[in-house]
Amino acid sequence: MQGERLVGGEAYDVRRVLHRPEGVHVRSLLTSLDVLEVLRPRGPFLCIRLYAGCVGGCGRPGKNAFLSCRVAGLTIDWEQQKIVAANPQPHGKGRSVKHMPPKTPDERNPVDVRPQGEVPDARVAFWGDRGLSPLVTDYYQLTMMYAHFRRGTAGKRAVFDVFFRRTPCGNGYAIFAGLAQALEFLARLRFTREDLEELRRLGFTDEDFLRALAEFRFRGDVWAVPEGTVVFPYEPLLRVEATLFEAHLIETPLLSIVNHQTLIATKAARVVTAADGDPVLEFGLRRAHGPEAGVWGARAAYIGGVHSTSNVYAGTRFGIPVTGTHSHAFVQSFPSEREAFLAFLDAFPERAILLVDTYDTLRQGLPTAVEVLREHRERLGRSPEVYGVRLDSGDLAYLSKVARRMLDRAGLKDALVLASGDLSETIIRDLKLQGARIDAWGVGTDLITSADCPALGGVYKLSAVASDGGALEPVIKVSDNPEKITNPGRKQVWRFYHKRRGEAMADVIALDEEPVPSGPYEIFHPVYTHKRKILEDYEVRPLLEPVLRGGEVLAPPPSASEARRTAQEELARFSPEVRRLLNPHEYIVDLSLPLWTLKQNLLRQVSRPARPYAAEPYDQNGNGNSGSPPS
């Protein structure tokens, strides 16, 4: 039906939605209209295509500009991202498509709805599709939601923290990634009619419960550290404040997003560290754990510091430089290597990287490539923008030295030697120690799968829940494994930097209501409390920032380039000892005194002293022990 879309079993008429009151956030409107995609600007217009078929034209402002634009009669302040006037035009049948400006090929590419800034990352389809289904969750999330619904506690407020207990790969730190996809997921989360039918088939037949799901929108608050931030164990990466009904539903997908992307960003940072300034090219799509993991993994790897990706979709969607050479099959498809190389240079005269190990690297591939590249350079009368050879097998240290000598003797001293083939940070580091003459590294499987440490192990734990009176009360989870005991309450993370040197000194996990430190500040080890230190001459920065309030995204998520820059700037402020690959220095992360005291008090409340006469609850035959004292 033109102008309508069924969402969660109910019909939402676009014409009615357009009568939203003034002051509504643009992203809220686009979410409510179920935007299919936002198209590349054509002249002064930005086309917004909806699932319902409703289309409008929007102007795009310059930097720090106010501009009125029309989305079916809506006046928008792009600077504040707010609707400032609502004057809907009549919306007759079929009229929406008629008013769409003619498409050019570029217009079919999704772009972000925000005004473009200095970062060329404007093609991120933040609102480009429905996003993750709410059924991408664990079954027990739904059972808990229904139990709360039946009990009448679904609306109780709670606070959950996302954090990890150990850094991946034995690294000294992690790079937080995944915020952009997490915000996209939360802002677009809703159940369709098809989702509800699937839940009926799973046994959820309570119509009141299904109606609550049909009307579901995430209306909670989320705080997060900026994407690209250097983070450490037990520090909250995300703080979710929502109803128990909402908080349970989002746990599994949030962990899936953050665990994967933080892992890959950290792995990429390790590879980049090993490369020691050489460009690292991400080549992992074909070995990723599925296409989606390859796409978001490429973005995470770029945040972690890689130079470019072979993943075309990730490159166009996230503004990442795209690169690639050619395969062995391309060479095999020609009568000779020379003909294959000439064909490739003819097609790409300025990007002339030739793969030389299809048959025999030393006797055939390298000599032929050097000859063809020399002739190509003479024809151009200059060096191509990028040219050289790629080694994909064999003893890369030895072959790279031979390749460098051959290229130099042919006068191709600015030609590159690129290496690929099951590389990892350990192999790259060893090759550099052996004096390999390699200028750039193509890393695939080991990076995109984080092969030596395939999971981060992040968790989502309750830290506060509303009492019967409505006030949030801190809670703690106790475990037989001491490292699994949680930190209670609503928390903030303070990072202390040396005021003159700019170097990160320590992090302190504190209660959110504590004042920001000033003056001499004593920190202490949360377990070995005799280890103490006084911090002076410092600057302090709270890491957690509000990113979602009442379900509304407060600001566009950072682009991949912005998050990458954050990671580079952050890493530069940590000592080389923290950043080294093997046996890194343990960076200080302590608890504030009020948080430590609260934790100890709660531990005393929930811990029951063992009865001296009941050593074991069961005897050796599995029978219950009465616990009676010996006579």
PDB file of N, CA and C in Angstrom, residues 231-280:
ATOM      1  N   VAL A 231      41.786   0.848  25.878  1.00  0.00           N
ATOM      2  CA  VAL A 231      41.040   0.420  27.064  1.00  0.00           C
ATOM      3  C   VAL A 231      41.720  -0.779  27.708  1.00  0.00           C
ATOM      4  N   PHE A 232      41.297  -1.066  28.943  1.00  0.00           N
ATOM      5  CA  PHE A 232      41.949  -2.088  29.753  1.00  0.00           C
ATOM      6  C   PHE A 232      40.902  -2.942  30.469  1.00  0.00           C
ATOM      7  N   PRO A 233      41.333  -4.100  31.021  1.00  0.00           N
ATOM      8  CA  PRO A 233      40.383  -4.999  31.679  1.00  0.00           C
ATOM      9  C   PRO A 233      39.577  -4.311  32.778  1.00  0.00           C
ATOM     10  N   TYR A 234      38.307  -4.726  32.860  1.00  0.00           N
ATOM     11  CA  TYR A 234      37.330  -4.311  33.875  1.00  0.00           C
ATOM     12  C   TYR A 234      36.823  -2.878  33.690  1.00  0.00           C
ATOM     13  N   GLU A 235      37.356  -2.128  32.740  1.00  0.00           N
ATOM     14  CA  GLU A 235      36.827  -0.779  32.506  1.00  0.00           C
ATOM     15  C   GLU A 235      35.540  -0.865  31.692  1.00  0.00           C
ATOM     16  N   PRO A 236      34.454  -0.223  32.146  1.00  0.00           N
ATOM     17  CA  PRO A 236      33.224  -0.224  31.341  1.00  0.00           C
ATOM     18  C   PRO A 236      33.469   0.438  29.975  1.00  0.00           C
ATOM     19  N   LEU A 237      33.194  -0.311  28.911  1.00  0.00           N
ATOM     20  CA  LEU A 237      33.266   0.243  27.566  1.00  0.00           C
ATOM     21  C   LEU A 237      31.934   0.891  27.195  1.00  0.00           C
ATOM     22  N   LEU A 238      30.869   0.263  27.625  1.00  0.00           N
ATOM     23  CA  LEU A 238      29.507   0.784  27.465  1.00  0.00           C
ATOM     24  C   LEU A 238      28.808   0.676  28.812  1.00  0.00           C
ATOM     25  N   ARG A 239      28.015   1.674  29.141  1.00  0.00           N
ATOM     26  CA  ARG A 239      27.147   1.630  30.316  1.00  0.00           C
ATOM     27  C   ARG A 239      25.722   1.816  29.841  1.00  0.00           C
ATOM     28  N   VAL A 240      24.906   0.809  30.035  1.00  0.00           N
ATOM     29  CA  VAL A 240      23.522   0.818  29.562  1.00  0.00           C
ATOM     30  C   VAL A 240      22.603   1.044  30.750  1.00  0.00           C
ATOM     31  N   GLU A 241      21.754   2.069  30.678  1.00  0.00           N
ATOM     32  CA  GLU A 241      20.765   2.349  31.706  1.00  0.00           C
ATOM     33  C   GLU A 241      19.395   2.297  31.045  1.00  0.00           C
ATOM     34  N   ALA A 242      18.641   1.237  31.367  1.00  0.00           N
ATOM     35  CA  ALA A 242      17.380   0.997  30.681  1.00  0.00           C
ATOM     36  C   ALA A 242      16.503   0.128  31.565  1.00  0.00           C
ATOM     37  N   THR A 243      15.295  -0.185  31.084  1.00  0.00           N
ATOM     38  CA  THR A 243      14.461  -1.145  31.797  1.00  0.00           C
ATOM     39  C   THR A 243      15.046  -2.542  31.622  1.00  0.00           C
ATOM     40  N   LEU A 244      14.718  -3.425  32.539  1.00  0.00           N
ATOM     41  CA  LEU A 244      15.177  -4.808  32.409  1.00  0.00           C
ATOM     42  C   LEU A 244      14.688  -5.428  31.107  1.00  0.00           C
ATOM     43  N   PHE A 245      13.483  -5.065  30.676  1.00  0.00           N
ATOM     44  CA  PHE A 245      12.916  -5.566  29.423  1.00  0.00           C
ATOM     45  C   PHE A 245      13.813  -5.186  28.247  1.00  0.00           C
ATOM     46  N   GLU A 246      14.234  -3.930  28.213  1.00  0.00           N
ATOM     47  CA  GLU A 246      15.108  -3.456  27.137  1.00  0.00           C
ATOM     48  C   GLU A 246      16.515  -4.024  27.261  1.00  0.00           C
ATOM     49  N   ALA A 247      17.043  -3.996  28.479  1.00  0.00           N
ATOM     50  CA  ALA A 247      18.449  -4.351  28.685  1.00  0.00           C
ATOM     51  C   ALA A 247      18.726  -5.805  28.346  1.00  0.00           C
ATOM     52  N   HIS A 248      17.798  -6.700  28.654  1.00  0.00           N
ATOM     53  CA  HIS A 248      18.016  -8.102  28.322  1.00  0.00           C
ATOM     54  C   HIS A 248      18.046  -8.319  26.807  1.00  0.00           C
ATOM     55  N   LEU A 249      17.151  -7.640  26.098  1.00  0.00           N
ATOM     56  CA  LEU A 249      17.068  -7.873  24.652  1.00  0.00           C
ATOM     57  C   LEU A 249      18.352  -7.499  23.929  1.00  0.00           C
ATOM     58  N   ILE A 250      19.035  -6.473  24.381  1.00  0.00           N
ATOM     59  CA  ILE A 250      20.180  -5.958  23.615  1.00  0.00           C
ATOM     60  C   ILE A 250      21.504  -6.586  24.020  1.00  0.00           C
ATOM     61  N   GLU A 251      21.532  -7.396  25.092  1.00  0.00           N
ATOM     62  CA  GLU A 251      22.811  -7.900  25.602  1.00  0.00           C
ATOM     63  C   GLU A 251      23.596  -8.673  24.548  1.00  0.00           C
ATOM     64  N   THR A 252      22.998  -9.707  23.965  1.00  0.00           N
ATOM     65  CA  THR A 252      23.741 -10.597  23.070  1.00  0.00           C
ATOM     66  C   THR A 252      24.273  -9.876  21.842  1.00  0.00           C
ATOM     67  N   PRO A 253      23.445  -9.123  21.110  1.00  0.00           N
ATOM     68  CA  PRO A 253      24.015  -8.440  19.938  1.00  0.00           C
ATOM     69  C   PRO A 253      25.070  -7.405  20.291  1.00  0.00           C
ATOM     70  N   LEU A 254      24.892  -6.678  21.407  1.00  0.00           N
ATOM     71  CA  LEU A 254      25.922  -5.713  21.803  1.00  0.00           C
ATOM     72  C   LEU A 254      27.250  -6.403  22.052  1.00  0.00           C
ATOM     73  N   LEU A 255      27.228  -7.523  22.769  1.00  0.00           N
ATOM     74  CA  LEU A 255      28.463  -8.255  23.030  1.00  0.00           C
ATOM     75  C   LEU A 255      29.061  -8.798  21.745  1.00  0.00           C
ATOM     76  N   SER A 256      28.227  -9.300  20.855  1.00  0.00           N
ATOM     77  CA  SER A 256      28.723  -9.820  19.589  1.00  0.00           C
ATOM     78  C   SER A 256      29.439  -8.744  18.786  1.00  0.00           C
ATOM     79  N   ILE A 257      28.857  -7.554  18.751  1.00  0.00           N
ATOM     80  CA  ILE A 257      29.441  -6.435  18.009  1.00  0.00           C
ATOM     81  C   ILE A 257      30.752  -5.981  18.649  1.00  0.00           C
ATOM     82  N   VAL A 258      30.711  -5.690  19.944  1.00  0.00           N
ATOM     83  CA  VAL A 258      31.878  -5.108  20.624  1.00  0.00           C
ATOM     84  C   VAL A 258      33.008  -6.128  20.744  1.00  0.00           C
ATOM     85  N   ASN A 259      32.673  -7.367  21.095  1.00  0.00           N
ATOM     86  CA  ASN A 259      33.720  -8.382  21.220  1.00  0.00           C
ATOM     87  C   ASN A 259      34.474  -8.579  19.912  1.00  0.00           C
ATOM     88  N   HIS A 260      33.741  -8.697  18.820  1.00  0.00           N
ATOM     89  CA  HIS A 260      34.398  -8.953  17.530  1.00  0.00           C
ATOM     90  C   HIS A 260      35.247  -7.777  17.089  1.00  0.00           C
ATOM     91  N   GLN A 261      34.659  -6.600  17.078  1.00  0.00           N
ATOM     92  CA  GLN A 261      35.374  -5.456  16.503  1.00  0.00           C
ATOM     93  C   GLN A 261      36.511  -4.962  17.394  1.00  0.00           C
ATOM     94  N   THR A 262      36.345  -5.027  18.711  1.00  0.00           N
ATOM     95  CA  THR A 262      37.446  -4.658  19.596  1.00  0.00           C
ATOM     96  C   THR A 262      38.602  -5.638  19.454  1.00  0.00           C
ATOM     97  N   LEU A 263      38.277  -6.913  19.296  1.00  0.00           N
ATOM     98  CA  LEU A 263      39.314  -7.929  19.082  1.00  0.00           C
ATOM     99  C   LEU A 263      40.111  -7.646  17.813  1.00  0.00           C
ATOM    100  N   ILE A 264      39.416  -7.387  16.694  1.00  0.00           N
ATOM    101  CA  ILE A 264      40.106  -7.186  15.418  1.00  0.00           C
ATOM    102  C   ILE A 264      40.893  -5.877  15.421  1.00  0.00           C
ATOM    103  N   ALA A 265      40.345  -4.833  16.027  1.00  0.00           N
ATOM    104  CA  ALA A 265      41.086  -3.561  16.110  1.00  0.00           C
ATOM    105  C   ALA A 265      42.369  -3.745  16.906  1.00  0.00           C
ATOM    106  N   THR A 266      42.286  -4.511  17.988  1.00  0.00           N
ATOM    107  CA  THR A 266      43.482  -4.755  18.811  1.00  0.00           C
ATOM    108  C   THR A 266      44.499  -5.591  18.049  1.00  0.00           C
ATOM    109  N   LYS A 267      44.023  -6.624  17.373  1.00  0.00           N
ATOM    110  CA  LYS A 267      44.931  -7.455  16.574  1.00  0.00           C
ATOM    111  C   LYS A 267      45.608  -6.611  15.500  1.00  0.00           C
ATOM    112  N   ALA A 268      44.850  -5.738  14.850  1.00  0.00           N
ATOM    113  CA  ALA A 268      45.428  -4.876  13.817  1.00  0.00           C
ATOM    114  C   ALA A 268      46.506  -3.974  14.404  1.00  0.00           C
ATOM    115  N   ALA A 269      46.253  -3.434  15.608  1.00  0.00           N
ATOM    116  CA  ALA A 269      47.252  -2.575  16.245  1.00  0.00           C
ATOM    117  C   ALA A 269      48.542  -3.342  16.513  1.00  0.00           C
ATOM    118  N   ARG A 270      48.432  -4.618  16.859  1.00  0.00           N
ATOM    119  CA  ARG A 270      49.627  -5.440  17.068  1.00  0.00           C
ATOM    120  C   ARG A 270      50.394  -5.623  15.764  1.00  0.00           C
ATOM    121  N   VAL A 271      49.681  -5.906  14.691  1.00  0.00           N
ATOM    122  CA  VAL A 271      50.341  -6.099  13.391  1.00  0.00           C
ATOM    123  C   VAL A 271      51.019  -4.805  12.951  1.00  0.00           C
ATOM    124  N   VAL A 272      50.330  -3.679  13.119  1.00  0.00           N
ATOM    125  CA  VAL A 272      50.895  -2.382  12.741  1.00  0.00           C
ATOM    126  C   VAL A 272      52.122  -2.072  13.589  1.00  0.00           C
ATOM    127  N   THR A 273      52.089  -2.413  14.865  1.00  0.00           N
ATOM    128  CA  THR A 273      53.260  -2.214  15.728  1.00  0.00           C
ATOM    129  C   THR A 273      54.448  -3.015  15.219  1.00  0.00           C
ATOM    130  N   ALA A 274      54.198  -4.263  14.823  1.00  0.00           N
ATOM    131  CA  ALA A 274      55.285  -5.105  14.313  1.00  0.00           C
ATOM    132  C   ALA A 274      55.847  -4.550  13.013  1.00  0.00           C
ATOM    133  N   ALA A 275      54.975  -3.970  12.171  1.00  0.00           N
ATOM    134  CA  ALA A 275      55.433  -3.424  10.890  1.00  0.00           C
ATOM    135  C   ALA A 275      56.284  -2.180  11.064  1.00  0.00           C
ATOM    136  N   ASP A 276      56.192  -1.533  12.216  1.00  0.00           N
ATOM    137  CA  ASP A 276      57.103  -0.436  12.583  1.00  0.00           C
ATOM    138  C   ASP A 276      57.140   0.679  11.538  1.00  0.00           C
ATOM    139  N   GLY A 277      55.968   1.149  11.159  1.00  0.00           N
ATOM    140  CA  GLY A 277      55.896   2.273  10.234  1.00  0.00           C
ATOM    141  C   GLY A 277      55.625   1.893   8.798  1.00  0.00           C
ATOM    142  N   ASP A 278      55.825   0.623   8.422  1.00  0.00           N
ATOM    143  CA  ASP A 278      55.499   0.183   7.061  1.00  0.00           C
ATOM    144  C   ASP A 278      53.977   0.084   6.911  1.00  0.00           C
ATOM    145  N   PRO A 279      53.436   0.391   5.734  1.00  0.00           N
ATOM    146  CA  PRO A 279      51.991   0.231   5.536  1.00  0.00           C
ATOM    147  C   PRO A 279      51.571  -1.234   5.674  1.00  0.00           C
ATOM    148  N   VAL A 280      50.431  -1.448   6.335  1.00  0.00           N
ATOM    149  CA  VAL A 280      49.828  -2.775   6.449  1.00  0.00           C
ATOM    150  C   VAL A 280      48.508  -2.745   5.681  1.00  0.00           C
TER     151      VAL A 280
END
